[in-house]
PDB file of C-alpha atoms and ligand atoms in Angstrom:
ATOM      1  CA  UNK A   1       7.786   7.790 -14.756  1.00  0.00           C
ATOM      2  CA  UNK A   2       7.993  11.348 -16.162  1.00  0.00           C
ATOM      3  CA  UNK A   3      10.732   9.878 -19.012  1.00  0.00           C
ATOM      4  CA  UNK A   4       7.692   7.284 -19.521  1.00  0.00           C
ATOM      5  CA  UNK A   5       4.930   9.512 -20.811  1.00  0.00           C
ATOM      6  CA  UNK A   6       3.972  10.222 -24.231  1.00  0.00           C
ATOM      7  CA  UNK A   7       1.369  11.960 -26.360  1.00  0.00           C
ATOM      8  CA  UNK A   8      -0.634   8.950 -25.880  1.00  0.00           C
ATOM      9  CA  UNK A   9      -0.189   8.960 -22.123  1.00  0.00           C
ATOM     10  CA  UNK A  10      -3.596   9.415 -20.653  1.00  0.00           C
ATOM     11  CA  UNK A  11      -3.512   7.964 -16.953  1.00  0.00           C
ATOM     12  CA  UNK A  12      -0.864   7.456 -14.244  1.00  0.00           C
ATOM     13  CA  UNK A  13      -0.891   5.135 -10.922  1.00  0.00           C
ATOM     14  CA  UNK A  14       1.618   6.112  -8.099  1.00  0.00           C
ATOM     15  CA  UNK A  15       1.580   3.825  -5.812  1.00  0.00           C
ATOM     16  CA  UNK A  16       2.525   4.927  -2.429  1.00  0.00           C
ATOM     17  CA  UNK A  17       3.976   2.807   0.102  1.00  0.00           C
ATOM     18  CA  UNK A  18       4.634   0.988  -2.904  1.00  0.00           C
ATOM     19  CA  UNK A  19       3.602  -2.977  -3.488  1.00  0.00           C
ATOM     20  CA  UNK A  20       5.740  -4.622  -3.154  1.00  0.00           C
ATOM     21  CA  UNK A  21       8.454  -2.351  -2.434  1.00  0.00           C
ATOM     22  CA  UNK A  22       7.087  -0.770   0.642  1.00  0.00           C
ATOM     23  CA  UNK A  23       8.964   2.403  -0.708  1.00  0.00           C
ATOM     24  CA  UNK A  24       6.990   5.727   0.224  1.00  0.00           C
ATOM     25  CA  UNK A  25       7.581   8.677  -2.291  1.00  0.00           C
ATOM     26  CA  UNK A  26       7.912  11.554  -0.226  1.00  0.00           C
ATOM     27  CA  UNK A  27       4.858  14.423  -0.593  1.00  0.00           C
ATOM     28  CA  UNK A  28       7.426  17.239  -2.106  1.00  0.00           C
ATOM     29  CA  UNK A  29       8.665  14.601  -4.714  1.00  0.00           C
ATOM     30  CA  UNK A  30       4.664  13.594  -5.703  1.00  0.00           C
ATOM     31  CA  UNK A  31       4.290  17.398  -6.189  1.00  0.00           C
ATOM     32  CA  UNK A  32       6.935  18.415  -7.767  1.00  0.00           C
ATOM     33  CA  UNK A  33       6.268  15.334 -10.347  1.00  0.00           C
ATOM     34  CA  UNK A  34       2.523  16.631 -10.624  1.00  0.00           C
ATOM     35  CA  UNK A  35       3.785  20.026 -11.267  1.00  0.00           C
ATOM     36  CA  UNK A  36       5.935  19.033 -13.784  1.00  0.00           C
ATOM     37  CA  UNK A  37       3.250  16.541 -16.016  1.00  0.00           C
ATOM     38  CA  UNK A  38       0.759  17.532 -18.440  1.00  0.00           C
ATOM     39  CA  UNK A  39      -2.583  18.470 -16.776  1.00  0.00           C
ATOM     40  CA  UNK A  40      -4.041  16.753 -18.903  1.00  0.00           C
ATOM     41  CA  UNK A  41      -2.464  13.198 -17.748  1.00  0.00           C
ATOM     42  CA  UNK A  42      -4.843  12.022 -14.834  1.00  0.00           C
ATOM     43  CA  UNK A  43      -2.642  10.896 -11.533  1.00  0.00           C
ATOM     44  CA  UNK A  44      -4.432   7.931  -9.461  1.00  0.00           C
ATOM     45  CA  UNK A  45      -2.412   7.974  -6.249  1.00  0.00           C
ATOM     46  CA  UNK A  46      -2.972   4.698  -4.492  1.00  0.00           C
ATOM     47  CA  UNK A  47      -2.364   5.041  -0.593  1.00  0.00           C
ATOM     48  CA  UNK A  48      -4.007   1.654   0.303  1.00  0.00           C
ATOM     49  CA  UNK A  49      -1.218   0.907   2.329  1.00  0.00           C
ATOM     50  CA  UNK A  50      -0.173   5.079   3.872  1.00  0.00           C
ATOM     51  CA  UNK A  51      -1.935   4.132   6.853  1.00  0.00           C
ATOM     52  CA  UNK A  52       1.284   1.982   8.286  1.00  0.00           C
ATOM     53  CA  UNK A  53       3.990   5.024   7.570  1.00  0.00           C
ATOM     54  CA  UNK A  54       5.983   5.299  10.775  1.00  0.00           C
ATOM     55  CA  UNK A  55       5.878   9.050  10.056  1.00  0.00           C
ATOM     56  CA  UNK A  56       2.683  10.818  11.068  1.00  0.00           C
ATOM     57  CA  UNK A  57       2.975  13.838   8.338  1.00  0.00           C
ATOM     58  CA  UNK A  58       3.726  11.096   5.501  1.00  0.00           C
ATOM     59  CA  UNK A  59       0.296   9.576   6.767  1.00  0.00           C
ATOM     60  CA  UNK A  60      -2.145  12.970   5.769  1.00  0.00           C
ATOM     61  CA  UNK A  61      -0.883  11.474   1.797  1.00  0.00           C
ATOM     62  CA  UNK A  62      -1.582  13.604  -0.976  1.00  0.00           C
ATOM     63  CA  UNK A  63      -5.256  14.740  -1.026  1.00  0.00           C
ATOM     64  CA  UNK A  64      -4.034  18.635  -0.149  1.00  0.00           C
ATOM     65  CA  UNK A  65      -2.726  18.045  -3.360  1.00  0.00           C
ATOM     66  CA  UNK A  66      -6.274  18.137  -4.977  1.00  0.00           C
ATOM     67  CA  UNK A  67      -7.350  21.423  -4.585  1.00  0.00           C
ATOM     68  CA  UNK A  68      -4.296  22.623  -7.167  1.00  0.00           C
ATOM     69  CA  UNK A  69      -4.739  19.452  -9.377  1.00  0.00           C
ATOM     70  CA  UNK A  70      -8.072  18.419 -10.947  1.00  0.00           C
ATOM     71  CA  UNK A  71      -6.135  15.605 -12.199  1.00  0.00           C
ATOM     72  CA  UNK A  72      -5.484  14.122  -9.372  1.00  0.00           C
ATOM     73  CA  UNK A  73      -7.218  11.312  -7.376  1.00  0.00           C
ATOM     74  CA  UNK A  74      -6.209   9.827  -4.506  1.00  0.00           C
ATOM     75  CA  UNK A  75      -8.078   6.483  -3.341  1.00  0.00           C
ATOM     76  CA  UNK A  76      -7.721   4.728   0.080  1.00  0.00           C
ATOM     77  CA  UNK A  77      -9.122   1.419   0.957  1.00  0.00           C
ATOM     78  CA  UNK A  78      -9.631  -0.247   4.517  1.00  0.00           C
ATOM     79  CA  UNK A  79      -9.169  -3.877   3.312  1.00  0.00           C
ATOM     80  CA  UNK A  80      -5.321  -2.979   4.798  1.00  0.00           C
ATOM     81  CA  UNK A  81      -5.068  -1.526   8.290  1.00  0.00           C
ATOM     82  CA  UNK A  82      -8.674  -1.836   9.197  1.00  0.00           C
ATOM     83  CA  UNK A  83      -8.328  -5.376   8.322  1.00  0.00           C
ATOM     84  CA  UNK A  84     -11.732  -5.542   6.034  1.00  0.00           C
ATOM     85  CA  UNK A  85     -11.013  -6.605   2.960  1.00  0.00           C
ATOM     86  CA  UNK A  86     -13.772  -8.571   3.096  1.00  0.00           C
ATOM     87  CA  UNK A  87     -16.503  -5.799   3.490  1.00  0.00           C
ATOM     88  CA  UNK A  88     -14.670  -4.472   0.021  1.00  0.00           C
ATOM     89  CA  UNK A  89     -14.771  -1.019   0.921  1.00  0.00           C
ATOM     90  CA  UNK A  90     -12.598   2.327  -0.222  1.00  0.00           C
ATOM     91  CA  UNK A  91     -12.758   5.675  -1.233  1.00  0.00           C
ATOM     92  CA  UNK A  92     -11.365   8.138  -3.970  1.00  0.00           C
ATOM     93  CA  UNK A  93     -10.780  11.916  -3.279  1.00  0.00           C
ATOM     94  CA  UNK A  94     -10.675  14.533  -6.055  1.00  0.00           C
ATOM     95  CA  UNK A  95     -12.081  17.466  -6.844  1.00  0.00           C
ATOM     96  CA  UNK A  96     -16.199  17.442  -7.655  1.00  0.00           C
ATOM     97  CA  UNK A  97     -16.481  17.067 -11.391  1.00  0.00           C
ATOM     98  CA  UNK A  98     -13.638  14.163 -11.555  1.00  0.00           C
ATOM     99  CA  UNK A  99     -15.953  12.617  -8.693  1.00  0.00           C
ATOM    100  CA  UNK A 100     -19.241  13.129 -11.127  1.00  0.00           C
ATOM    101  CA  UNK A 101     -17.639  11.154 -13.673  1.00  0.00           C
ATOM    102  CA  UNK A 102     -16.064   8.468 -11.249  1.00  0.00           C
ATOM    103  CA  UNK A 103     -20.102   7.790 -10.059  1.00  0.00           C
ATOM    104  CA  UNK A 104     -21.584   8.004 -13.456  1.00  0.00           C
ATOM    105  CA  UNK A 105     -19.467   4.767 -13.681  1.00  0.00           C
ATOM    106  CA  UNK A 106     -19.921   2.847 -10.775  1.00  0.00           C
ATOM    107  CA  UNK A 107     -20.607  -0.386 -11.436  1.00  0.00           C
ATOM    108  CA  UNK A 108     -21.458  -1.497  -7.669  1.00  0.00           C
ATOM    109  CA  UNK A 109     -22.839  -0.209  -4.378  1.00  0.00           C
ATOM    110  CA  UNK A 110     -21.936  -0.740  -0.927  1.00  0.00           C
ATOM    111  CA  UNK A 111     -24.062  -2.774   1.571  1.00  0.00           C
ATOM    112  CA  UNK A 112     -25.948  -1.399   4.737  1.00  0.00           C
ATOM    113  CA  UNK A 113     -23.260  -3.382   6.482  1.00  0.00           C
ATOM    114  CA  UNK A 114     -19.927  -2.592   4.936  1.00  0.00           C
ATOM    115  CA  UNK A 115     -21.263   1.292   5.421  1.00  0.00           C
ATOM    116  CA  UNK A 116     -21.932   0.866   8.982  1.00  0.00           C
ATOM    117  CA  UNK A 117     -18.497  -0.969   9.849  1.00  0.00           C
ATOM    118  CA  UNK A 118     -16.588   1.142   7.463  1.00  0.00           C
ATOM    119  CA  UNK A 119     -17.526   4.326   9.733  1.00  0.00           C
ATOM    120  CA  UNK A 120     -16.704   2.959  12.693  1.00  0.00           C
ATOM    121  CA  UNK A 121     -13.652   1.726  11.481  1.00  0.00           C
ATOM    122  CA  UNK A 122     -12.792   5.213  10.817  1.00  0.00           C
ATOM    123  CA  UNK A 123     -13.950   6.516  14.514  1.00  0.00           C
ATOM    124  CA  UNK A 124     -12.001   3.914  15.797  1.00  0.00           C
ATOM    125  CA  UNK A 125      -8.503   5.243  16.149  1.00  0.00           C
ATOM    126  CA  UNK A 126      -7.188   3.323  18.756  1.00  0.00           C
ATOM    127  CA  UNK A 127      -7.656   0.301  16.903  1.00  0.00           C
ATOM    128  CA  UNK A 128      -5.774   1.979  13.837  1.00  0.00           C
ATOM    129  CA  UNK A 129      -3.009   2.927  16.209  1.00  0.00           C
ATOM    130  CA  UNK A 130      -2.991  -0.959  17.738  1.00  0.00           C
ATOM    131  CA  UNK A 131      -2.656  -2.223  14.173  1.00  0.00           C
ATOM    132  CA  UNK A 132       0.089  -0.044  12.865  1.00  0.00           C
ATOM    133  CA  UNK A 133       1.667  -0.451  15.798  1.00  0.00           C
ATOM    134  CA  UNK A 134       1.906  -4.206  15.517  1.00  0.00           C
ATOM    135  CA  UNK A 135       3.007  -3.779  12.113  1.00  0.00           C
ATOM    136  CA  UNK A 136       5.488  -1.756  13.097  1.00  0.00           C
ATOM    137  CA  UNK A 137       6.702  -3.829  15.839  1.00  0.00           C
ATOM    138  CA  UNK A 138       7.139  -6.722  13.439  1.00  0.00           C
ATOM    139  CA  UNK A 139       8.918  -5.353  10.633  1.00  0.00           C
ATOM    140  CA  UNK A 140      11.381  -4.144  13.346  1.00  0.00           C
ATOM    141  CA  UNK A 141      11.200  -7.874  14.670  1.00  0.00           C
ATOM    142  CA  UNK A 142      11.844  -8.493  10.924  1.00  0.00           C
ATOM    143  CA  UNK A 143      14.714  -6.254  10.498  1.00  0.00           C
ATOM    144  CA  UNK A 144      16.522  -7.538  13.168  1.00  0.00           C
ATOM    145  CA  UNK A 145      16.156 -11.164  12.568  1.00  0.00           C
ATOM    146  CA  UNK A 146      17.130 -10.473   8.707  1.00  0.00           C
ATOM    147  CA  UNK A 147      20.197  -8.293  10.109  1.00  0.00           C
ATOM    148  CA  UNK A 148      21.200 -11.009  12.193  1.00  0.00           C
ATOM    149  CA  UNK A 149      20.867 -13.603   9.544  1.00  0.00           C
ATOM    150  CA  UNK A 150      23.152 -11.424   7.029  1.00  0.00           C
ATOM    151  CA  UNK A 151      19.906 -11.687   4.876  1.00  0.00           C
ATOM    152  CA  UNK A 152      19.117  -8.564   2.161  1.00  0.00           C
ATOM    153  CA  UNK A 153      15.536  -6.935   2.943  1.00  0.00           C
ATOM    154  CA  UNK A 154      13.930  -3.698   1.574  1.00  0.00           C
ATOM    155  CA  UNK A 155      12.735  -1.444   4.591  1.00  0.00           C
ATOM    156  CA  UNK A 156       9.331  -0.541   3.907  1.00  0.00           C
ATOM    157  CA  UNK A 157       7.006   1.973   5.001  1.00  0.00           C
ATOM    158  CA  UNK A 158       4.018  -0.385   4.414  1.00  0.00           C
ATOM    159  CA  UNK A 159       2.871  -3.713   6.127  1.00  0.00           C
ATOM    160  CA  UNK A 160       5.087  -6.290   4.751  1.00  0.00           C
ATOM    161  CA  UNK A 161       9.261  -6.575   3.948  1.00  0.00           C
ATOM    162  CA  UNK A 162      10.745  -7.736   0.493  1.00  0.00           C
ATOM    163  CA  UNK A 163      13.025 -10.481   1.530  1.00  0.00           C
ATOM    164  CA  UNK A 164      15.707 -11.765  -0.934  1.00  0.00           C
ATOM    165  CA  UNK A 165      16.375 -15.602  -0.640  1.00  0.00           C
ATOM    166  CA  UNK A 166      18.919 -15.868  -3.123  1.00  0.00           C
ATOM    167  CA  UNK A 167      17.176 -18.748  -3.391  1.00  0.00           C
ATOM    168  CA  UNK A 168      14.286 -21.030  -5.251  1.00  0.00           C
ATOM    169  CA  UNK A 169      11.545 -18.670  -3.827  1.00  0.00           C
ATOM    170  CA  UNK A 170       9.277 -21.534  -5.179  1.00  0.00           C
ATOM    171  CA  UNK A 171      10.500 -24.103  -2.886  1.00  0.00           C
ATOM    172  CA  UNK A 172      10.893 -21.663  -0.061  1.00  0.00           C
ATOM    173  CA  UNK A 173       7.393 -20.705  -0.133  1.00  0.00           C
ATOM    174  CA  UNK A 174       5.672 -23.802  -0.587  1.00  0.00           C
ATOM    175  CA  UNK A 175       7.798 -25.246   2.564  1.00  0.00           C
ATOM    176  CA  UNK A 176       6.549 -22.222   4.376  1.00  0.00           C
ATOM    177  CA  UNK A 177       2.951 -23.019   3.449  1.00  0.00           C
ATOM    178  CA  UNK A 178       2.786 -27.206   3.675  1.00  0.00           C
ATOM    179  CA  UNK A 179       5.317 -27.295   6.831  1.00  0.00           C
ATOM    180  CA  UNK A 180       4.800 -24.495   8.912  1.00  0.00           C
ATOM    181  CA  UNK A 181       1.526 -23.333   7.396  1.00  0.00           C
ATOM    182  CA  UNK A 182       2.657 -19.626   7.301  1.00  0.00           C
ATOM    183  CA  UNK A 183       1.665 -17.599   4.230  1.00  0.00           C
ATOM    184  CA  UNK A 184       4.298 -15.255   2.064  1.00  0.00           C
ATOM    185  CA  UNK A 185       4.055 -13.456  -1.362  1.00  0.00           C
ATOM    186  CA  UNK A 186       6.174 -15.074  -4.159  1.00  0.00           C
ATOM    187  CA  UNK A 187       7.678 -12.184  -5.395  1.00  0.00           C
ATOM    188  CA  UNK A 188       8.934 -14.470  -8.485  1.00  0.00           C
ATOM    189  CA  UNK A 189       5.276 -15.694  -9.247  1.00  0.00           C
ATOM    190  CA  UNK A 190       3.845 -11.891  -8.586  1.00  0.00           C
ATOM    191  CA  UNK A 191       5.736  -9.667  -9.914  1.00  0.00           C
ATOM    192  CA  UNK A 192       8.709 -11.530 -11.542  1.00  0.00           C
ATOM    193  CA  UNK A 193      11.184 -10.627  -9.003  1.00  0.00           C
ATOM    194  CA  UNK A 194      13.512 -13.927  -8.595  1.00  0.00           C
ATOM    195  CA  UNK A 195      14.519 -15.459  -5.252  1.00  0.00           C
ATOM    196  CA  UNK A 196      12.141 -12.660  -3.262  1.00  0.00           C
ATOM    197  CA  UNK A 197       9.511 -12.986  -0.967  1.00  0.00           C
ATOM    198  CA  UNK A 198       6.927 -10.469   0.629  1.00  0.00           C
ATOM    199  CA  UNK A 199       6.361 -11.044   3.798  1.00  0.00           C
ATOM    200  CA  UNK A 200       3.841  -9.668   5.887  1.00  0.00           C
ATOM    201  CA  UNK A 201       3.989  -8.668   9.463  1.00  0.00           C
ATOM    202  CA  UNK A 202       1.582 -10.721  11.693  1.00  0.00           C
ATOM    203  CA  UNK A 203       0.979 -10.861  15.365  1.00  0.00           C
ATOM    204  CA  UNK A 204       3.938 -11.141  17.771  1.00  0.00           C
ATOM    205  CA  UNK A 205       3.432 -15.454  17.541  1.00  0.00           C
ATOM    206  CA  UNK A 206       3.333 -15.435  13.693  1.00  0.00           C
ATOM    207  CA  UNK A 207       6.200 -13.615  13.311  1.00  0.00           C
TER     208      UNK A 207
HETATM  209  C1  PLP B   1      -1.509  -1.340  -3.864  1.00  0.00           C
HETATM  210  C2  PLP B   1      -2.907  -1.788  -3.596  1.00  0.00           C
HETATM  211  N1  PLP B   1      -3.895  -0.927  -3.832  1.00  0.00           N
HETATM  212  C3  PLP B   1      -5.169  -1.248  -3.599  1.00  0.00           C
HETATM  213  C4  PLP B   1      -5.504  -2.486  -3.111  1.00  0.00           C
HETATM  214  C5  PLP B   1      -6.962  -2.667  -2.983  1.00  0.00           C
HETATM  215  O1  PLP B   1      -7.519  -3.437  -2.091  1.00  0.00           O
HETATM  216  P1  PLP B   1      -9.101  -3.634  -2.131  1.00  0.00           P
HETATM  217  O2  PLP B   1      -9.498  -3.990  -3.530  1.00  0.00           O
HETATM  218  O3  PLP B   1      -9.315  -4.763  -1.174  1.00  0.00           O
HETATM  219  O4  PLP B   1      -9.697  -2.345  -1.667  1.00  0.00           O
HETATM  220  C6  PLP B   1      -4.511  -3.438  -2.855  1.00  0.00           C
HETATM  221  C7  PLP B   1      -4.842  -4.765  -2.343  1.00  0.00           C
HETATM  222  O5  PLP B   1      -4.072  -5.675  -2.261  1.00  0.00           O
HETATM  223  C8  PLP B   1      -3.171  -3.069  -3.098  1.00  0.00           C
HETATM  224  O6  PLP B   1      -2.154  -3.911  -2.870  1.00  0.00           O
END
Protein backbone atom coordinates (compact mmCIF):
# COMPACT_ATOMS: atom_id res chain seq x y z
CA UNK A 1 0.00 0.00 0.00
CA UNK A 2 2.76 2.49 0.92
CA UNK A 3 4.41 1.82 -2.90
CA UNK A 4 0.61 2.72 -3.90
CA UNK A 5 0.31 6.32 -2.78
CA UNK A 6 0.79 9.35 -4.70
CA UNK A 7 0.47 13.12 -4.56
CA UNK A 8 -3.05 12.57 -5.35
CA UNK A 9 -3.51 10.00 -2.61
CA UNK A 10 -6.02 11.43 -0.23
CA UNK A 11 -7.68 8.40 1.73
CA UNK A 12 -6.65 4.85 2.72
CA UNK A 13 -8.88 1.69 3.92
CA UNK A 14 -7.01 -1.10 5.91
CA UNK A 15 -9.00 -3.61 6.34
CA UNK A 16 -8.31 -5.72 9.28
CA UNK A 17 -9.16 -9.21 9.56
CA UNK A 18 -9.22 -8.68 6.02
CA UNK A 19 -12.43 -9.65 3.59
CA UNK A 20 -12.00 -11.99 2.27
CA UNK A 21 -8.70 -12.98 3.34
CA UNK A 22 -9.32 -13.23 6.99
CA UNK A 23 -5.60 -11.99 7.25
CA UNK A 24 -5.09 -9.70 10.46
CA UNK A 25 -2.21 -7.06 10.07
CA UNK A 26 -0.54 -7.11 13.21
CA UNK A 27 -0.83 -3.58 15.48
CA UNK A 28 3.19 -2.84 15.20
CA UNK A 29 2.94 -3.31 11.33
CA UNK A 30 -0.43 -0.74 11.16
CA UNK A 31 1.87 1.67 13.10
CA UNK A 32 4.79 1.51 11.71
CA UNK A 33 2.85 1.97 8.16
CA UNK A 34 1.01 5.10 9.80
CA UNK A 35 4.27 6.39 10.90
CA UNK A 36 5.73 6.11 7.78
CA UNK A 37 2.63 7.90 5.42
CA UNK A 38 1.96 11.41 4.87
CA UNK A 39 -0.23 12.92 7.66
CA UNK A 40 -1.95 14.27 5.47
CA UNK A 41 -3.35 10.83 3.84
CA UNK A 42 -6.47 9.93 6.08
CA UNK A 43 -6.29 5.99 7.30
CA UNK A 44 -9.96 4.36 7.69
CA UNK A 45 -9.14 1.17 9.57
CA UNK A 46 -12.04 -1.18 9.18
CA UNK A 47 -12.20 -3.77 12.17
CA UNK A 48 -15.79 -4.98 11.38
CA UNK A 49 -14.66 -8.31 11.67
CA UNK A 50 -11.52 -7.84 14.96
CA UNK A 51 -14.05 -9.04 17.19
CA UNK A 52 -13.40 -12.97 16.10
CA UNK A 53 -9.29 -12.69 16.53
CA UNK A 54 -8.33 -15.75 18.54
CA UNK A 55 -5.83 -13.38 20.19
CA UNK A 56 -7.23 -11.16 22.92
CA UNK A 57 -4.48 -8.17 22.50
CA UNK A 58 -5.11 -8.26 18.53
CA UNK A 59 -8.87 -7.67 19.62
CA UNK A 60 -8.24 -3.87 21.54
CA UNK A 61 -7.45 -2.96 17.28
CA UNK A 62 -5.99 0.22 16.60
CA UNK A 63 -7.93 3.08 18.29
CA UNK A 64 -4.70 3.72 20.85
CA UNK A 65 -3.44 4.59 17.68
CA UNK A 66 -5.64 7.81 17.54
CA UNK A 67 -4.37 9.86 20.05
CA UNK A 68 -0.82 10.15 17.88
CA UNK A 69 -2.73 10.21 14.50
CA UNK A 70 -5.50 12.71 13.68
CA UNK A 71 -5.65 10.89 10.53
CA UNK A 72 -6.73 8.02 11.64
CA UNK A 73 -10.25 6.48 12.04
CA UNK A 74 -11.08 3.37 13.08
CA UNK A 75 -14.86 2.15 12.58
CA UNK A 76 -16.46 -1.04 14.07
CA UNK A 77 -19.82 -2.35 13.23
CA UNK A 78 -22.02 -5.04 15.13
CA UNK A 79 -23.79 -6.38 11.98
CA UNK A 80 -20.70 -9.22 12.51
CA UNK A 81 -20.32 -10.79 15.94
CA UNK A 82 -23.34 -9.28 17.50
CA UNK A 83 -25.20 -10.71 14.69
CA UNK A 84 -27.32 -7.29 13.84
CA UNK A 85 -26.83 -6.38 10.68
CA UNK A 86 -30.15 -5.74 10.45
CA UNK A 87 -30.43 -2.92 13.15
CA UNK A 88 -27.50 -1.27 10.74
CA UNK A 89 -25.52 -0.05 13.45
CA UNK A 90 -21.52 0.97 13.88
CA UNK A 91 -19.25 3.34 15.09
CA UNK A 92 -16.06 5.38 14.02
CA UNK A 93 -13.32 6.47 16.56
CA UNK A 94 -10.96 9.40 15.92
CA UNK A 95 -9.92 12.20 17.43
CA UNK A 96 -12.78 15.22 18.00
CA UNK A 97 -12.43 17.50 15.02
CA UNK A 98 -12.21 14.41 12.38
CA UNK A 99 -15.51 13.32 14.35
CA UNK A 100 -17.06 17.09 13.75
CA UNK A 101 -16.63 16.68 10.20
CA UNK A 102 -17.74 12.89 10.03
CA UNK A 103 -21.38 14.32 11.73
CA UNK A 104 -21.61 17.42 9.70
CA UNK A 105 -22.11 14.65 7.04
CA UNK A 106 -24.30 12.20 8.27
CA UNK A 107 -26.76 11.42 6.10
CA UNK A 108 -28.90 9.09 8.58
CA UNK A 109 -29.77 8.57 12.24
CA UNK A 110 -30.19 5.64 14.30
CA UNK A 111 -33.59 4.41 15.65
CA UNK A 112 -34.75 4.32 19.40
CA UNK A 113 -34.44 0.61 18.80
CA UNK A 114 -31.16 -0.11 17.11
CA UNK A 115 -29.72 2.34 20.11
CA UNK A 116 -31.24 0.37 22.77
CA UNK A 117 -30.10 -3.19 21.37
CA UNK A 118 -26.83 -1.86 20.21
CA UNK A 119 -25.93 -1.10 24.06
CA UNK A 120 -26.84 -4.09 25.28
CA UNK A 121 -25.16 -5.84 22.76
CA UNK A 122 -22.13 -4.24 24.01
CA UNK A 123 -22.91 -5.14 27.92
CA UNK A 124 -23.44 -8.42 26.83
CA UNK A 125 -20.10 -10.13 26.84
CA UNK A 126 -20.93 -13.49 27.33
CA UNK A 127 -22.84 -13.56 24.31
CA UNK A 128 -19.73 -12.02 22.39
CA UNK A 129 -17.60 -14.70 23.94
CA UNK A 130 -20.43 -17.57 22.86
CA UNK A 131 -20.25 -16.22 19.31
CA UNK A 132 -16.55 -16.04 18.77
CA UNK A 133 -16.28 -19.01 20.31
CA UNK A 134 -18.48 -20.84 17.86
CA UNK A 135 -16.68 -19.23 15.19
CA UNK A 136 -13.76 -20.36 16.38
CA UNK A 137 -14.80 -23.81 16.92
CA UNK A 138 -15.85 -24.04 13.29
CA UNK A 139 -13.07 -22.74 11.42
CA UNK A 140 -11.06 -25.33 13.47
CA UNK A 141 -13.89 -27.87 12.38
CA UNK A 142 -13.03 -26.28 8.98
CA UNK A 143 -9.39 -26.68 9.11
CA UNK A 144 -9.46 -30.07 9.87
CA UNK A 145 -11.96 -31.27 7.43
CA UNK A 146 -9.98 -29.17 4.60
CA UNK A 147 -6.62 -30.84 6.03
CA UNK A 148 -8.09 -34.07 5.76
CA UNK A 149 -9.45 -33.53 2.34
CA UNK A 150 -5.84 -32.32 1.01
CA UNK A 151 -7.93 -29.13 0.17
CA UNK A 152 -5.90 -25.44 0.13
CA UNK A 153 -7.63 -22.90 2.72
CA UNK A 154 -6.42 -19.47 4.01
CA UNK A 155 -6.46 -19.47 7.96
CA UNK A 156 -8.22 -16.50 8.96
CA UNK A 157 -8.52 -14.49 11.92
CA UNK A 158 -12.11 -13.46 10.99
CA UNK A 159 -15.47 -15.45 10.70
CA UNK A 160 -15.23 -17.25 7.52
CA UNK A 161 -12.20 -19.47 5.52
CA UNK A 162 -11.13 -18.85 1.79
CA UNK A 163 -11.47 -22.25 0.32
CA UNK A 164 -9.82 -23.03 -3.08
CA UNK A 165 -11.88 -25.52 -5.27
CA UNK A 166 -9.67 -25.70 -8.06
CA UNK A 167 -12.75 -25.89 -9.42
CA UNK A 168 -15.95 -24.10 -11.31
CA UNK A 169 -16.73 -22.11 -8.06
CA UNK A 170 -19.96 -21.31 -10.08
CA UNK A 171 -21.22 -24.73 -10.17
CA UNK A 172 -19.94 -25.50 -6.73
CA UNK A 173 -21.87 -22.82 -5.20
CA UNK A 174 -25.04 -23.02 -6.84
CA UNK A 175 -25.09 -26.97 -5.89
CA UNK A 176 -24.42 -25.81 -2.40
CA UNK A 177 -27.37 -23.42 -2.51
CA UNK A 178 -30.26 -25.53 -4.71
CA UNK A 179 -29.13 -29.07 -3.10
CA UNK A 180 -28.13 -28.63 0.26
CA UNK A 181 -29.45 -25.11 0.73
CA UNK A 182 -26.20 -23.92 2.47
CA UNK A 183 -24.96 -20.42 1.59
CA UNK A 184 -21.06 -19.56 0.52
CA UNK A 185 -19.34 -16.42 -0.98
CA UNK A 186 -18.25 -16.82 -4.66
CA UNK A 187 -15.02 -15.56 -4.38
CA UNK A 188 -14.93 -15.57 -8.42
CA UNK A 189 -18.23 -13.46 -8.64
CA UNK A 190 -16.95 -11.09 -5.52
CA UNK A 191 -13.85 -10.35 -5.80
CA UNK A 192 -12.54 -12.11 -8.98
CA UNK A 193 -10.68 -14.74 -7.25
CA UNK A 194 -11.20 -18.06 -9.53
CA UNK A 195 -12.17 -21.48 -8.16
CA UNK A 196 -12.51 -19.85 -4.33
CA UNK A 197 -15.13 -19.79 -2.00
CA UNK A 198 -15.73 -17.93 1.43
CA UNK A 199 -17.18 -19.81 3.67
CA UNK A 200 -18.58 -18.85 6.80
CA UNK A 201 -18.58 -20.63 10.06
CA UNK A 202 -22.14 -21.53 11.27
CA UNK A 203 -23.45 -23.47 14.17
CA UNK A 204 -21.97 -26.91 14.97
CA UNK A 205 -25.09 -28.59 12.46
CA UNK A 206 -24.34 -26.17 9.56
CA UNK A 207 -20.98 -26.80 9.49
C1 LIG B 1 -15.02 -5.46 5.74
C2 LIG B 1 -16.39 -4.98 6.10
N1 LIG B 1 -16.50 -3.80 6.70
C3 LIG B 1 -17.69 -3.32 7.07
C4 LIG B 1 -18.84 -4.02 6.82
C5 LIG B 1 -20.06 -3.29 7.24
O1 LIG B 1 -21.15 -3.88 7.64
P1 LIG B 1 -22.43 -2.97 7.96
O2 LIG B 1 -22.65 -2.05 6.80
O3 LIG B 1 -23.52 -3.99 8.09
O4 LIG B 1 -22.12 -2.25 9.23
C6 LIG B 1 -18.79 -5.26 6.18
C7 LIG B 1 -20.00 -6.03 5.90
O5 LIG B 1 -20.05 -7.01 5.21
C8 LIG B 1 -17.52 -5.76 5.81
O6 LIG B 1 -17.37 -6.94 5.20
Amino acid sequence: MRNAITDQTGFMVVTTPGNPSGHLTPMSELKSFIESIPPRIIVLIDEAYVDFAGNEADRVGAAPLIKDHPNVIVTRTFSKIFGMAGMRVGYAIAQPDVIKTINAHKANTLTMLSTHAASAALEDHEHTRRSRDLVINGKQYFYDQFKAMGVEYLPSESSFVMVNTKADSDEIVNKLRDEYNVLVGNARARWGIQGWLRVTAGLPEEN
